[in-house]
PDB file of N, CA and C in Angstrom:
ATOM      1  N   SER A  73     -27.197  18.772 -12.793  1.00 86.00           N
ATOM      2  CA  SER A  73     -26.961  19.994 -13.749  1.00 86.00           C
ATOM      3  C   SER A  73     -26.337  21.067 -12.848  1.00 86.00           C
ATOM      4  N   VAL A  74     -25.632  21.867 -13.569  1.00 88.00           N
ATOM      5  CA  VAL A  74     -25.033  23.017 -12.884  1.00 88.00           C
ATOM      6  C   VAL A  74     -25.614  24.301 -13.564  1.00 88.00           C
ATOM      7  N   GLU A  75     -26.091  25.235 -12.747  1.00 90.00           N
ATOM      8  CA  GLU A  75     -26.530  26.530 -13.243  1.00 90.00           C
ATOM      9  C   GLU A  75     -25.395  27.521 -13.207  1.00 90.00           C
ATOM     10  N   LEU A  76     -24.784  27.649 -14.251  1.00 88.00           N
ATOM     11  CA  LEU A  76     -23.477  28.485 -14.367  1.00 88.00           C
ATOM     12  C   LEU A  76     -23.653  29.867 -13.770  1.00 88.00           C
ATOM     13  N   SER A  77     -24.799  30.449 -13.954  1.00 89.00           N
ATOM     14  CA  SER A  77     -25.018  31.863 -13.417  1.00 89.00           C
ATOM     15  C   SER A  77     -25.110  31.885 -11.954  1.00 89.00           C
ATOM     16  N   ASN A  78     -25.266  30.717 -11.319  1.00 90.00           N
ATOM     17  CA  ASN A  78     -25.399  30.709  -9.799  1.00 90.00           C
ATOM     18  C   ASN A  78     -24.067  30.484  -9.131  1.00 90.00           C
ATOM     19  N   VAL A  79     -23.097  30.100  -9.895  1.00 88.00           N
ATOM     20  CA  VAL A  79     -21.775  29.721  -9.329  1.00 88.00           C
ATOM     21  C   VAL A  79     -20.958  30.993  -8.960  1.00 88.00           C
ATOM     22  N   PRO A  80     -20.687  31.273  -7.729  1.00 87.00           N
ATOM     23  CA  PRO A  80     -19.995  32.452  -7.237  1.00 87.00           C
ATOM     24  C   PRO A  80     -18.505  32.288  -7.582  1.00 87.00           C
ATOM     25  N   PHE A  81     -17.994  33.411  -8.091  1.00 85.00           N
ATOM     26  CA  PHE A  81     -16.515  33.336  -8.359  1.00 85.00           C
ATOM     27  C   PHE A  81     -15.826  34.475  -7.612  1.00 85.00           C
ATOM     28  N   LEU A  82     -14.628  34.335  -7.276  1.00 84.00           N
ATOM     29  CA  LEU A  82     -13.861  35.443  -6.513  1.00 84.00           C
ATOM     30  C   LEU A  82     -13.830  36.649  -7.364  1.00 84.00           C
ATOM     31  N   ALA A  83     -13.797  37.839  -6.675  1.00 84.00           N
ATOM     32  CA  ALA A  83     -13.587  39.100  -7.459  1.00 84.00           C
ATOM     33  C   ALA A  83     -12.365  39.031  -8.413  1.00 84.00           C
ATOM     34  N   GLY A  84     -12.643  39.368  -9.561  1.00 90.00           N
ATOM     35  CA  GLY A  84     -11.532  39.442 -10.584  1.00 90.00           C
ATOM     36  C   GLY A  84     -11.223  38.112 -11.290  1.00 90.00           C
ATOM     37  N   ALA A  85     -11.777  37.005 -10.863  1.00 88.00           N
ATOM     38  CA  ALA A  85     -11.497  35.806 -11.538  1.00 88.00           C
ATOM     39  C   ALA A  85     -12.024  35.690 -12.914  1.00 88.00           C
ATOM     40  N   THR A  86     -13.231  36.126 -13.142  1.00 90.00           N
ATOM     41  CA  THR A  86     -13.849  36.094 -14.480  1.00 90.00           C
ATOM     42  C   THR A  86     -12.978  37.008 -15.417  1.00 90.00           C
ATOM     43  N   ARG A  87     -12.588  38.234 -14.910  1.00 93.00           N
ATOM     44  CA  ARG A  87     -11.844  39.096 -15.744  1.00 93.00           C
ATOM     45  C   ARG A  87     -10.504  38.488 -16.107  1.00 93.00           C
ATOM     46  N   LEU A  88      -9.855  37.809 -15.251  1.00 93.00           N
ATOM     47  CA  LEU A  88      -8.621  37.139 -15.600  1.00 93.00           C
ATOM     48  C   LEU A  88      -8.808  36.092 -16.527  1.00 93.00           C
ATOM     49  N   ALA A  89      -9.898  35.247 -16.321  1.00 91.00           N
ATOM     50  CA  ALA A  89     -10.155  34.103 -17.206  1.00 91.00           C
ATOM     51  C   ALA A  89     -10.501  34.667 -18.663  1.00 91.00           C
ATOM     52  N   GLU A  90     -11.253  35.801 -18.798  1.00 93.00           N
ATOM     53  CA  GLU A  90     -11.439  36.407 -20.104  1.00 93.00           C
ATOM     54  C   GLU A  90     -10.211  36.778 -20.747  1.00 93.00           C
ATOM     55  N   ARG A  91      -9.226  37.073 -20.057  1.00 94.00           N
ATOM     56  CA  ARG A  91      -7.927  37.441 -20.639  1.00 94.00           C
ATOM     57  C   ARG A  91      -6.980  36.228 -20.869  1.00 94.00           C
ATOM     58  N   GLY A  92      -7.491  35.066 -20.534  1.00 91.00           N
ATOM     59  CA  GLY A  92      -6.700  33.825 -20.796  1.00 91.00           C
ATOM     60  C   GLY A  92      -5.720  33.539 -19.640  1.00 91.00           C
ATOM     61  N   VAL A  93      -5.869  34.063 -18.437  1.00 92.00           N
ATOM     62  CA  VAL A  93      -4.926  33.874 -17.296  1.00 92.00           C
ATOM     63  C   VAL A  93      -5.509  32.826 -16.487  1.00 92.00           C
ATOM     64  N   PHE A  94      -4.864  31.642 -16.477  1.00 89.00           N
ATOM     65  CA  PHE A  94      -5.211  30.478 -15.729  1.00 89.00           C
ATOM     66  C   PHE A  94      -4.032  29.819 -15.067  1.00 89.00           C
ATOM     67  N   SER A  95      -4.387  29.071 -14.084  1.00 86.00           N
ATOM     68  CA  SER A  95      -3.279  28.205 -13.482  1.00 86.00           C
ATOM     69  C   SER A  95      -2.548  27.318 -14.425  1.00 86.00           C
ATOM     70  N   SER A  96      -1.319  26.920 -14.084  1.00 87.00           N
ATOM     71  CA  SER A  96      -0.585  26.030 -15.052  1.00 87.00           C
ATOM     72  C   SER A  96      -1.256  24.620 -15.082  1.00 87.00           C
ATOM     73  N   LEU A  97      -2.097  24.326 -14.143  1.00 86.00           N
ATOM     74  CA  LEU A  97      -2.672  22.967 -14.076  1.00 86.00           C
ATOM     75  C   LEU A  97      -4.194  23.005 -14.788  1.00 86.00           C
ATOM     76  N   GLN A  98      -4.523  24.095 -15.349  1.00 87.00           N
ATOM     77  CA  GLN A  98      -5.879  24.290 -15.957  1.00 87.00           C
ATOM     78  C   GLN A  98      -6.002  23.164 -17.091  1.00 87.00           C
ATOM     79  N   ASP A  99      -5.051  23.039 -17.954  1.00 86.00           N
ATOM     80  CA  ASP A  99      -5.182  22.122 -19.008  1.00 86.00           C
ATOM     81  C   ASP A  99      -5.331  20.707 -18.617  1.00 86.00           C
ATOM     82  N   ALA A 100      -4.652  20.288 -17.496  1.00 87.00           N
ATOM     83  CA  ALA A 100      -4.868  19.020 -16.979  1.00 87.00           C
ATOM     84  C   ALA A 100      -6.330  18.686 -16.503  1.00 87.00           C
ATOM     85  N   ASN A 101      -6.831  19.757 -15.776  1.00 85.00           N
ATOM     86  CA  ASN A 101      -8.168  19.712 -15.294  1.00 85.00           C
ATOM     87  C   ASN A 101      -9.259  19.691 -16.301  1.00 85.00           C
ATOM     88  N   LEU A 102      -8.906  20.148 -17.409  1.00 85.00           N
ATOM     89  CA  LEU A 102      -9.830  20.101 -18.526  1.00 85.00           C
ATOM     90  C   LEU A 102     -10.167  18.734 -19.073  1.00 85.00           C
ATOM     91  N   ASN A 103      -9.382  17.808 -18.648  1.00 84.00           N
ATOM     92  CA  ASN A 103      -9.652  16.328 -18.931  1.00 84.00           C
ATOM     93  C   ASN A 103     -11.091  16.019 -18.393  1.00 84.00           C
ATOM     94  N   ALA A 104     -11.425  16.588 -17.310  1.00 82.00           N
ATOM     95  CA  ALA A 104     -12.742  16.309 -16.710  1.00 82.00           C
ATOM     96  C   ALA A 104     -13.912  16.660 -17.552  1.00 82.00           C
ATOM     97  N   ARG A 105     -13.640  17.407 -18.598  1.00 83.00           N
ATOM     98  CA  ARG A 105     -14.826  17.901 -19.488  1.00 83.00           C
ATOM     99  C   ARG A 105     -15.468  16.752 -20.137  1.00 83.00           C
ATOM    100  N   ARG A 106     -14.920  15.575 -20.091  1.00 81.00           N
ATOM    101  CA  ARG A 106     -15.570  14.374 -20.754  1.00 81.00           C
ATOM    102  C   ARG A 106     -16.886  14.069 -20.111  1.00 81.00           C
ATOM    103  N   VAL A 107     -17.104  14.437 -18.922  1.00 82.00           N
ATOM    104  CA  VAL A 107     -18.350  14.201 -18.197  1.00 82.00           C
ATOM    105  C   VAL A 107     -19.430  15.268 -18.561  1.00 82.00           C
ATOM    106  N   VAL A 108     -18.994  16.410 -19.177  1.00 86.00           N
ATOM    107  CA  VAL A 108     -20.008  17.403 -19.523  1.00 86.00           C
ATOM    108  C   VAL A 108     -20.816  16.996 -20.680  1.00 86.00           C
ATOM    109  N   ALA A 109     -22.091  16.970 -20.586  1.00 84.00           N
ATOM    110  CA  ALA A 109     -23.009  16.556 -21.665  1.00 84.00           C
ATOM    111  C   ALA A 109     -22.754  17.200 -23.021  1.00 84.00           C
ATOM    112  N   ASP A 110     -22.512  18.494 -23.009  1.00 85.00           N
ATOM    113  CA  ASP A 110     -22.316  19.277 -24.325  1.00 85.00           C
ATOM    114  C   ASP A 110     -21.260  20.350 -24.025  1.00 85.00           C
ATOM    115  N   HIS A 111     -19.973  19.860 -23.964  1.00 84.00           N
ATOM    116  CA  HIS A 111     -18.829  20.680 -23.721  1.00 84.00           C
ATOM    117  C   HIS A 111     -18.731  21.791 -24.630  1.00 84.00           C
ATOM    118  N   GLU A 112     -18.880  21.578 -25.996  1.00 86.00           N
ATOM    119  CA  GLU A 112     -18.707  22.629 -26.917  1.00 86.00           C
ATOM    120  C   GLU A 112     -19.741  23.821 -26.722  1.00 86.00           C
ATOM    121  N   THR A 113     -20.958  23.443 -26.453  1.00 89.00           N
ATOM    122  CA  THR A 113     -21.952  24.498 -26.340  1.00 89.00           C
ATOM    123  C   THR A 113     -21.670  25.214 -24.988  1.00 89.00           C
ATOM    124  N   ALA A 114     -21.361  24.491 -23.934  1.00 87.00           N
ATOM    125  CA  ALA A 114     -21.166  25.063 -22.657  1.00 87.00           C
ATOM    126  C   ALA A 114     -19.882  26.076 -22.771  1.00 87.00           C
ATOM    127  N   PHE A 115     -18.885  25.662 -23.527  1.00 85.00           N
ATOM    128  CA  PHE A 115     -17.639  26.362 -23.663  1.00 85.00           C
ATOM    129  C   PHE A 115     -17.965  27.579 -24.460  1.00 85.00           C
ATOM    130  N   ARG A 116     -18.787  27.476 -25.620  1.00 88.00           N
ATOM    131  CA  ARG A 116     -19.119  28.647 -26.406  1.00 88.00           C
ATOM    132  C   ARG A 116     -19.973  29.629 -25.629  1.00 88.00           C
ATOM    133  N   ASP A 117     -20.970  29.133 -24.953  1.00 89.00           N
ATOM    134  CA  ASP A 117     -21.977  30.080 -24.380  1.00 89.00           C
ATOM    135  C   ASP A 117     -21.570  30.504 -22.985  1.00 89.00           C
ATOM    136  N   GLY A 118     -20.728  29.658 -22.355  1.00 88.00           N
ATOM    137  CA  GLY A 118     -20.407  29.999 -20.875  1.00 88.00           C
ATOM    138  C   GLY A 118     -19.090  30.790 -20.816  1.00 88.00           C
ATOM    139  N   GLY A 119     -18.230  30.769 -21.817  1.00 89.00           N
ATOM    140  CA  GLY A 119     -17.016  31.481 -21.798  1.00 89.00           C
ATOM    141  C   GLY A 119     -16.202  31.481 -20.581  1.00 89.00           C
ATOM    142  N   ALA A 120     -15.746  32.524 -20.055  1.00 90.00           N
ATOM    143  CA  ALA A 120     -14.811  32.420 -18.909  1.00 90.00           C
ATOM    144  C   ALA A 120     -15.302  31.870 -17.748  1.00 90.00           C
ATOM    145  N   ALA A 121     -16.682  32.034 -17.435  1.00 89.00           N
ATOM    146  CA  ALA A 121     -17.271  31.356 -16.314  1.00 89.00           C
ATOM    147  C   ALA A 121     -17.184  29.926 -16.423  1.00 89.00           C
ATOM    148  N   TYR A 122     -17.538  29.326 -17.549  1.00 89.00           N
ATOM    149  CA  TYR A 122     -17.368  27.917 -17.724  1.00 89.00           C
ATOM    150  C   TYR A 122     -15.955  27.386 -17.552  1.00 89.00           C
ATOM    151  N   ALA A 123     -14.985  28.097 -18.121  1.00 89.00           N
ATOM    152  CA  ALA A 123     -13.600  27.694 -17.884  1.00 89.00           C
ATOM    153  C   ALA A 123     -13.194  27.701 -16.546  1.00 89.00           C
ATOM    154  N   LEU A 124     -13.761  28.578 -15.782  1.00 89.00           N
ATOM    155  CA  LEU A 124     -13.371  28.667 -14.275  1.00 89.00           C
ATOM    156  C   LEU A 124     -13.816  27.405 -13.525  1.00 89.00           C
ATOM    157  N   LEU A 125     -14.825  26.630 -13.987  1.00 88.00           N
ATOM    158  CA  LEU A 125     -15.281  25.473 -13.391  1.00 88.00           C
ATOM    159  C   LEU A 125     -14.166  24.444 -13.314  1.00 88.00           C
ATOM    160  N   PHE A 126     -13.144  24.559 -14.147  1.00 86.00           N
ATOM    161  CA  PHE A 126     -12.027  23.586 -14.242  1.00 86.00           C
ATOM    162  C   PHE A 126     -10.790  24.171 -13.588  1.00 86.00           C
ATOM    163  N   ASP A 127     -10.912  25.373 -13.049  1.00 85.00           N
ATOM    164  CA  ASP A 127      -9.751  25.996 -12.426  1.00 85.00           C
ATOM    165  C   ASP A 127      -9.260  25.151 -11.160  1.00 85.00           C
ATOM    166  N   PRO A 128      -8.012  24.715 -11.114  1.00 79.00           N
ATOM    167  CA  PRO A 128      -7.521  23.841 -10.139  1.00 79.00           C
ATOM    168  C   PRO A 128      -7.428  24.561  -8.751  1.00 79.00           C
ATOM    169  N   GLN A 129      -7.667  25.828  -8.680  1.00 73.00           N
ATOM    170  CA  GLN A 129      -7.639  26.569  -7.409  1.00 73.00           C
ATOM    171  C   GLN A 129      -8.872  26.605  -6.720  1.00 73.00           C
ATOM    172  N   THR A 130      -9.899  26.040  -7.398  1.00 65.00           N
ATOM    173  CA  THR A 130     -11.269  25.948  -6.728  1.00 65.00           C
ATOM    174  C   THR A 130     -11.186  24.685  -5.936  1.00 65.00           C
ATOM    175  N   ALA A 131     -11.852  24.711  -4.764  1.00 54.00           N
ATOM    176  CA  ALA A 131     -11.809  23.537  -3.942  1.00 54.00           C
ATOM    177  C   ALA A 131     -13.107  22.800  -3.909  1.00 54.00           C
ATOM    178  N   GLY A 132     -13.072  21.502  -4.315  1.00 52.00           N
ATOM    179  CA  GLY A 132     -14.198  20.783  -4.356  1.00 52.00           C
ATOM    180  C   GLY A 132     -14.897  20.634  -2.971  1.00 52.00           C
ATOM    181  N   GLY A 133     -14.051  20.733  -1.940  1.00 51.00           N
ATOM    182  CA  GLY A 133     -14.611  20.750  -0.595  1.00 51.00           C
ATOM    183  C   GLY A 133     -15.607  21.916  -0.373  1.00 51.00           C
ATOM    184  N   LEU A 134     -15.695  22.965  -1.234  1.00 72.00           N
ATOM    185  CA  LEU A 134     -16.676  23.989  -1.057  1.00 72.00           C
ATOM    186  C   LEU A 134     -17.960  23.687  -1.672  1.00 72.00           C
ATOM    187  N   LEU A 135     -18.141  22.499  -2.248  1.00 79.00           N
ATOM    188  CA  LEU A 135     -19.396  21.963  -2.654  1.00 79.00           C
ATOM    189  C   LEU A 135     -19.915  21.012  -1.735  1.00 79.00           C
ATOM    190  N   ALA A 136     -21.246  21.059  -1.564  1.00 83.00           N
ATOM    191  CA  ALA A 136     -21.815  20.005  -0.523  1.00 83.00           C
ATOM    192  C   ALA A 136     -23.108  19.464  -1.249  1.00 83.00           C
ATOM    193  N   ALA A 137     -23.325  18.291  -1.205  1.00 86.00           N
ATOM    194  CA  ALA A 137     -24.605  17.740  -1.657  1.00 86.00           C
ATOM    195  C   ALA A 137     -25.581  17.581  -0.556  1.00 86.00           C
ATOM    196  N   VAL A 138     -26.741  18.232  -0.803  1.00 89.00           N
ATOM    197  CA  VAL A 138     -27.761  18.361   0.220  1.00 89.00           C
ATOM    198  C   VAL A 138     -29.064  17.906  -0.376  1.00 89.00           C
ATOM    199  N   SER A 139     -29.889  17.163   0.384  1.00 89.00           N
ATOM    200  CA  SER A 139     -31.194  16.822  -0.168  1.00 89.00           C
ATOM    201  C   SER A 139     -31.889  18.048  -0.571  1.00 89.00           C
ATOM    202  N   GLY A 140     -32.613  17.962  -1.799  1.00 90.00           N
ATOM    203  CA  GLY A 140     -33.243  19.170  -2.400  1.00 90.00           C
ATOM    204  C   GLY A 140     -34.288  19.785  -1.479  1.00 90.00           C
ATOM    205  N   ASP A 141     -34.951  18.959  -0.559  1.00 93.00           N
ATOM    206  CA  ASP A 141     -35.945  19.589   0.311  1.00 93.00           C
ATOM    207  C   ASP A 141     -35.205  20.318   1.608  1.00 93.00           C
ATOM    208  N   LYS A 142     -33.883  20.171   1.632  1.00 95.00           N
ATOM    209  CA  LYS A 142     -33.167  20.823   2.709  1.00 95.00           C
ATOM    210  C   LYS A 142     -32.157  21.903   2.140  1.00 95.00           C
ATOM    211  N   ALA A 143     -32.138  22.119   0.858  1.00 94.00           N
ATOM    212  CA  ALA A 143     -31.212  22.974   0.304  1.00 94.00           C
ATOM    213  C   ALA A 143     -31.342  24.509   0.842  1.00 94.00           C
ATOM    214  N   ALA A 144     -32.532  24.929   0.793  1.00 96.00           N
ATOM    215  CA  ALA A 144     -32.849  26.362   1.197  1.00 96.00           C
ATOM    216  C   ALA A 144     -32.340  26.541   2.672  1.00 96.00           C
ATOM    217  N   ALA A 145     -32.715  25.646   3.570  1.00 96.00           N
ATOM    218  CA  ALA A 145     -32.345  25.732   4.932  1.00 96.00           C
ATOM    219  C   ALA A 145     -30.829  25.661   5.059  1.00 96.00           C
ATOM    220  N   ALA A 146     -30.113  24.803   4.303  1.00 95.00           N
ATOM    221  CA  ALA A 146     -28.738  24.788   4.374  1.00 95.00           C
ATOM    222  C   ALA A 146     -28.029  25.977   3.889  1.00 95.00           C
ATOM    223  N   VAL A 147     -28.570  26.636   2.876  1.00 95.00           N
ATOM    224  CA  VAL A 147     -28.029  27.930   2.399  1.00 95.00           C
ATOM    225  C   VAL A 147     -28.196  28.983   3.424  1.00 95.00           C
ATOM    226  N   ALA A 148     -29.380  28.984   4.076  1.00 97.00           N
ATOM    227  CA  ALA A 148     -29.746  30.060   4.986  1.00 97.00           C
ATOM    228  C   ALA A 148     -28.814  29.894   6.286  1.00 97.00           C
ATOM    229  N   ALA A 149     -28.543  28.686   6.629  1.00 96.00           N
ATOM    230  CA  ALA A 149     -27.676  28.387   7.767  1.00 96.00           C
ATOM    231  C   ALA A 149     -26.190  28.873   7.537  1.00 96.00           C
ATOM    232  N   LEU A 150     -25.762  28.630   6.301  1.00 94.00           N
ATOM    233  CA  LEU A 150     -24.443  28.997   5.908  1.00 94.00           C
ATOM    234  C   LEU A 150     -24.338  30.508   5.891  1.00 94.00           C
ATOM    235  N   ARG A 151     -25.371  31.111   5.272  1.00 95.00           N
ATOM    236  CA  ARG A 151     -25.345  32.564   5.243  1.00 95.00           C
ATOM    237  C   ARG A 151     -25.451  33.248   6.637  1.00 95.00           C
ATOM    238  N   GLU A 152     -26.248  32.692   7.606  1.00 97.00           N
ATOM    239  CA  GLU A 152     -26.313  33.214   8.947  1.00 97.00           C
ATOM    240  C   GLU A 152     -24.992  33.027   9.628  1.00 97.00           C
ATOM    241  N   ASN A 153     -24.168  32.072   9.186  1.00 96.00           N
ATOM    242  CA  ASN A 153     -22.839  31.887   9.881  1.00 96.00           C
ATOM    243  C   ASN A 153     -21.694  32.551   9.044  1.00 96.00           C
ATOM    244  N   GLY A 154     -22.075  33.467   8.205  1.00 95.00           N
ATOM    245  CA  GLY A 154     -20.981  34.327   7.585  1.00 95.00           C
ATOM    246  C   GLY A 154     -20.646  34.014   6.184  1.00 95.00           C
ATOM    247  N   ASP A 155     -21.253  32.998   5.452  1.00 91.00           N
ATOM    248  CA  ASP A 155     -20.948  32.795   4.065  1.00 91.00           C
ATOM    249  C   ASP A 155     -21.900  33.416   3.227  1.00 91.00           C
ATOM    250  N   ALA A 156     -21.714  34.718   2.927  1.00 90.00           N
ATOM    251  CA  ALA A 156     -22.639  35.476   2.114  1.00 90.00           C
ATOM    252  C   ALA A 156     -22.866  35.095   0.660  1.00 90.00           C
ATOM    253  N   HIS A 157     -21.890  34.178   0.241  1.00 88.00           N
ATOM    254  CA  HIS A 157     -21.875  33.667  -1.158  1.00 88.00           C
ATOM    255  C   HIS A 157     -22.568  32.283  -1.384  1.00 88.00           C
ATOM    256  N   ALA A 158     -22.941  31.720  -0.214  1.00 92.00           N
ATOM    257  CA  ALA A 158     -23.637  30.406  -0.307  1.00 92.00           C
ATOM    258  C   ALA A 158     -24.775  30.437  -1.170  1.00 92.00           C
ATOM    259  N   MET A 159     -24.940  29.451  -2.000  1.00 92.00           N
ATOM    260  CA  MET A 159     -26.103  29.351  -2.939  1.00 92.00           C
ATOM    261  C   MET A 159     -26.262  27.955  -3.511  1.00 92.00           C
ATOM    262  N   VAL A 160     -27.457  27.609  -3.941  1.00 94.00           N
ATOM    263  CA  VAL A 160     -27.574  26.390  -4.696  1.00 94.00           C
ATOM    264  C   VAL A 160     -27.115  26.583  -6.143  1.00 94.00           C
ATOM    265  N   VAL A 161     -26.136  25.734  -6.592  1.00 92.00           N
ATOM    266  CA  VAL A 161     -25.570  25.898  -7.914  1.00 92.00           C
ATOM    267  C   VAL A 161     -26.033  24.851  -8.891  1.00 92.00           C
ATOM    268  N   GLY A 162     -26.789  23.894  -8.480  1.00 91.00           N
ATOM    269  CA  GLY A 162     -27.217  22.839  -9.300  1.00 91.00           C
ATOM    270  C   GLY A 162     -27.999  21.799  -8.595  1.00 91.00           C
ATOM    271  N   ARG A 163     -28.185  20.723  -9.250  1.00 88.00           N
ATOM    272  CA  ARG A 163     -28.977  19.548  -8.637  1.00 88.00           C
ATOM    273  C   ARG A 163     -28.474  18.308  -9.259  1.00 88.00           C
ATOM    274  N   VAL A 164     -28.735  17.238  -8.585  1.00 83.00           N
ATOM    275  CA  VAL A 164     -28.415  15.843  -9.029  1.00 83.00           C
ATOM    276  C   VAL A 164     -29.666  15.211  -9.408  1.00 83.00           C
ATOM    277  N   ASP A 165     -29.765  14.946 -10.742  1.00 77.00           N
ATOM    278  CA  ASP A 165     -30.896  14.228 -11.335  1.00 77.00           C
ATOM    279  C   ASP A 165     -30.710  12.789 -11.320  1.00 77.00           C
ATOM    280  N   ALA A 166     -31.906  12.062 -11.236  1.00 68.00           N
ATOM    281  CA  ALA A 166     -31.750  10.581 -11.339  1.00 68.00           C
ATOM    282  C   ALA A 166     -31.203  10.189 -12.620  1.00 68.00           C
ATOM    283  N   VAL A 167     -30.411   9.122 -12.558  1.00 63.00           N
ATOM    284  CA  VAL A 167     -29.783   8.525 -13.814  1.00 63.00           C
ATOM    285  C   VAL A 167     -30.559   7.175 -14.119  1.00 63.00           C
ATOM    286  N   GLY A 168     -30.832   7.009 -15.322  1.00 63.00           N
ATOM    287  CA  GLY A 168     -31.387   5.719 -15.716  1.00 63.00           C
ATOM    288  C   GLY A 168     -30.531   4.458 -15.503  1.00 63.00           C
ATOM    289  N   ASP A 169     -29.207   4.667 -15.688  1.00 64.00           N
ATOM    290  CA  ASP A 169     -28.396   3.543 -15.653  1.00 64.00           C
ATOM    291  C   ASP A 169     -27.313   3.809 -14.543  1.00 64.00           C
ATOM    292  N   ALA A 170     -27.518   3.195 -13.377  1.00 61.00           N
ATOM    293  CA  ALA A 170     -26.641   3.546 -12.157  1.00 61.00           C
ATOM    294  C   ALA A 170     -25.252   2.956 -12.403  1.00 61.00           C
ATOM    295  N   ASP A 171     -25.055   2.068 -13.433  1.00 64.00           N
ATOM    296  CA  ASP A 171     -23.717   1.554 -13.687  1.00 64.00           C
ATOM    297  C   ASP A 171     -22.915   2.502 -14.612  1.00 64.00           C
ATOM    298  N   SER A 172     -23.567   3.557 -15.168  1.00 62.00           N
ATOM    299  CA  SER A 172     -22.795   4.500 -16.021  1.00 62.00           C
ATOM    300  C   SER A 172     -22.091   5.531 -15.086  1.00 62.00           C
ATOM    301  N   PHE A 173     -20.818   5.413 -15.104  1.00 58.00           N
ATOM    302  CA  PHE A 173     -20.013   6.323 -14.305  1.00 58.00           C
ATOM    303  C   PHE A 173     -18.726   6.725 -15.134  1.00 58.00           C
ATOM    304  N   PRO A 174     -18.242   7.938 -15.132  1.00 61.00           N
ATOM    305  CA  PRO A 174     -18.895   8.973 -14.479  1.00 61.00           C
ATOM    306  C   PRO A 174     -20.142   9.451 -15.109  1.00 61.00           C
ATOM    307  N   ALA A 175     -21.092   9.929 -14.276  1.00 67.00           N
ATOM    308  CA  ALA A 175     -22.392  10.483 -14.777  1.00 67.00           C
ATOM    309  C   ALA A 175     -22.147  11.713 -15.720  1.00 67.00           C
ATOM    310  N   ARG A 176     -23.056  11.943 -16.575  1.00 72.00           N
ATOM    311  CA  ARG A 176     -22.974  13.137 -17.493  1.00 72.00           C
ATOM    312  C   ARG A 176     -23.468  14.383 -16.679  1.00 72.00           C
ATOM    313  N   VAL A 177     -22.819  15.449 -16.894  1.00 78.00           N
ATOM    314  CA  VAL A 177     -23.160  16.741 -16.157  1.00 78.00           C
ATOM    315  C   VAL A 177     -23.617  17.735 -17.311  1.00 78.00           C
ATOM    316  N   GLU A 178     -24.831  18.293 -17.062  1.00 82.00           N
ATOM    317  CA  GLU A 178     -25.430  19.286 -17.840  1.00 82.00           C
ATOM    318  C   GLU A 178     -25.061  20.614 -17.247  1.00 82.00           C
ATOM    319  N   ILE A 179     -24.428  21.500 -18.041  1.00 84.00           N
ATOM    320  CA  ILE A 179     -24.129  22.809 -17.717  1.00 84.00           C
ATOM    321  C   ILE A 179     -25.207  23.760 -18.315  1.00 84.00           C
ATOM    322  N   VAL A 180     -26.007  24.399 -17.385  1.00 86.00           N
ATOM    323  CA  VAL A 180     -26.982  25.413 -17.874  1.00 86.00           C
ATOM    324  C   VAL A 180     -26.400  26.732 -17.981  1.00 86.00           C
ATOM    325  N   VAL A 181     -26.314  27.331 -19.164  1.00 81.00           N
ATOM    326  CA  VAL A 181     -25.726  28.573 -19.316  1.00 81.00           C
ATOM    327  C   VAL A 181     -26.771  29.652 -19.439  1.00 81.00           C
TER     328      VAL A 181
END
């Protein structure tokens, strides 16, 4: 699940998204919404912040999967080394059926 309120955005990004200003590749990236457990609710309640999750200018390389028991230490180390915006934005929950891919993602607004 992704805690939308924990996702840091660049200054001004939310304001631009609220005005409908997106990259020309935004629509193509929205194809990934099929993995969101309840896209309509997340879109309605999350607004511009939710839309920014699909912005092609964000870099997936800026996300890291870390064991839950090591997450706080990882964030602390990143912050000590200059990343003031580092934070835990979600968690990976166990799935009942390992063959189901892509996994469903819950967006917590």
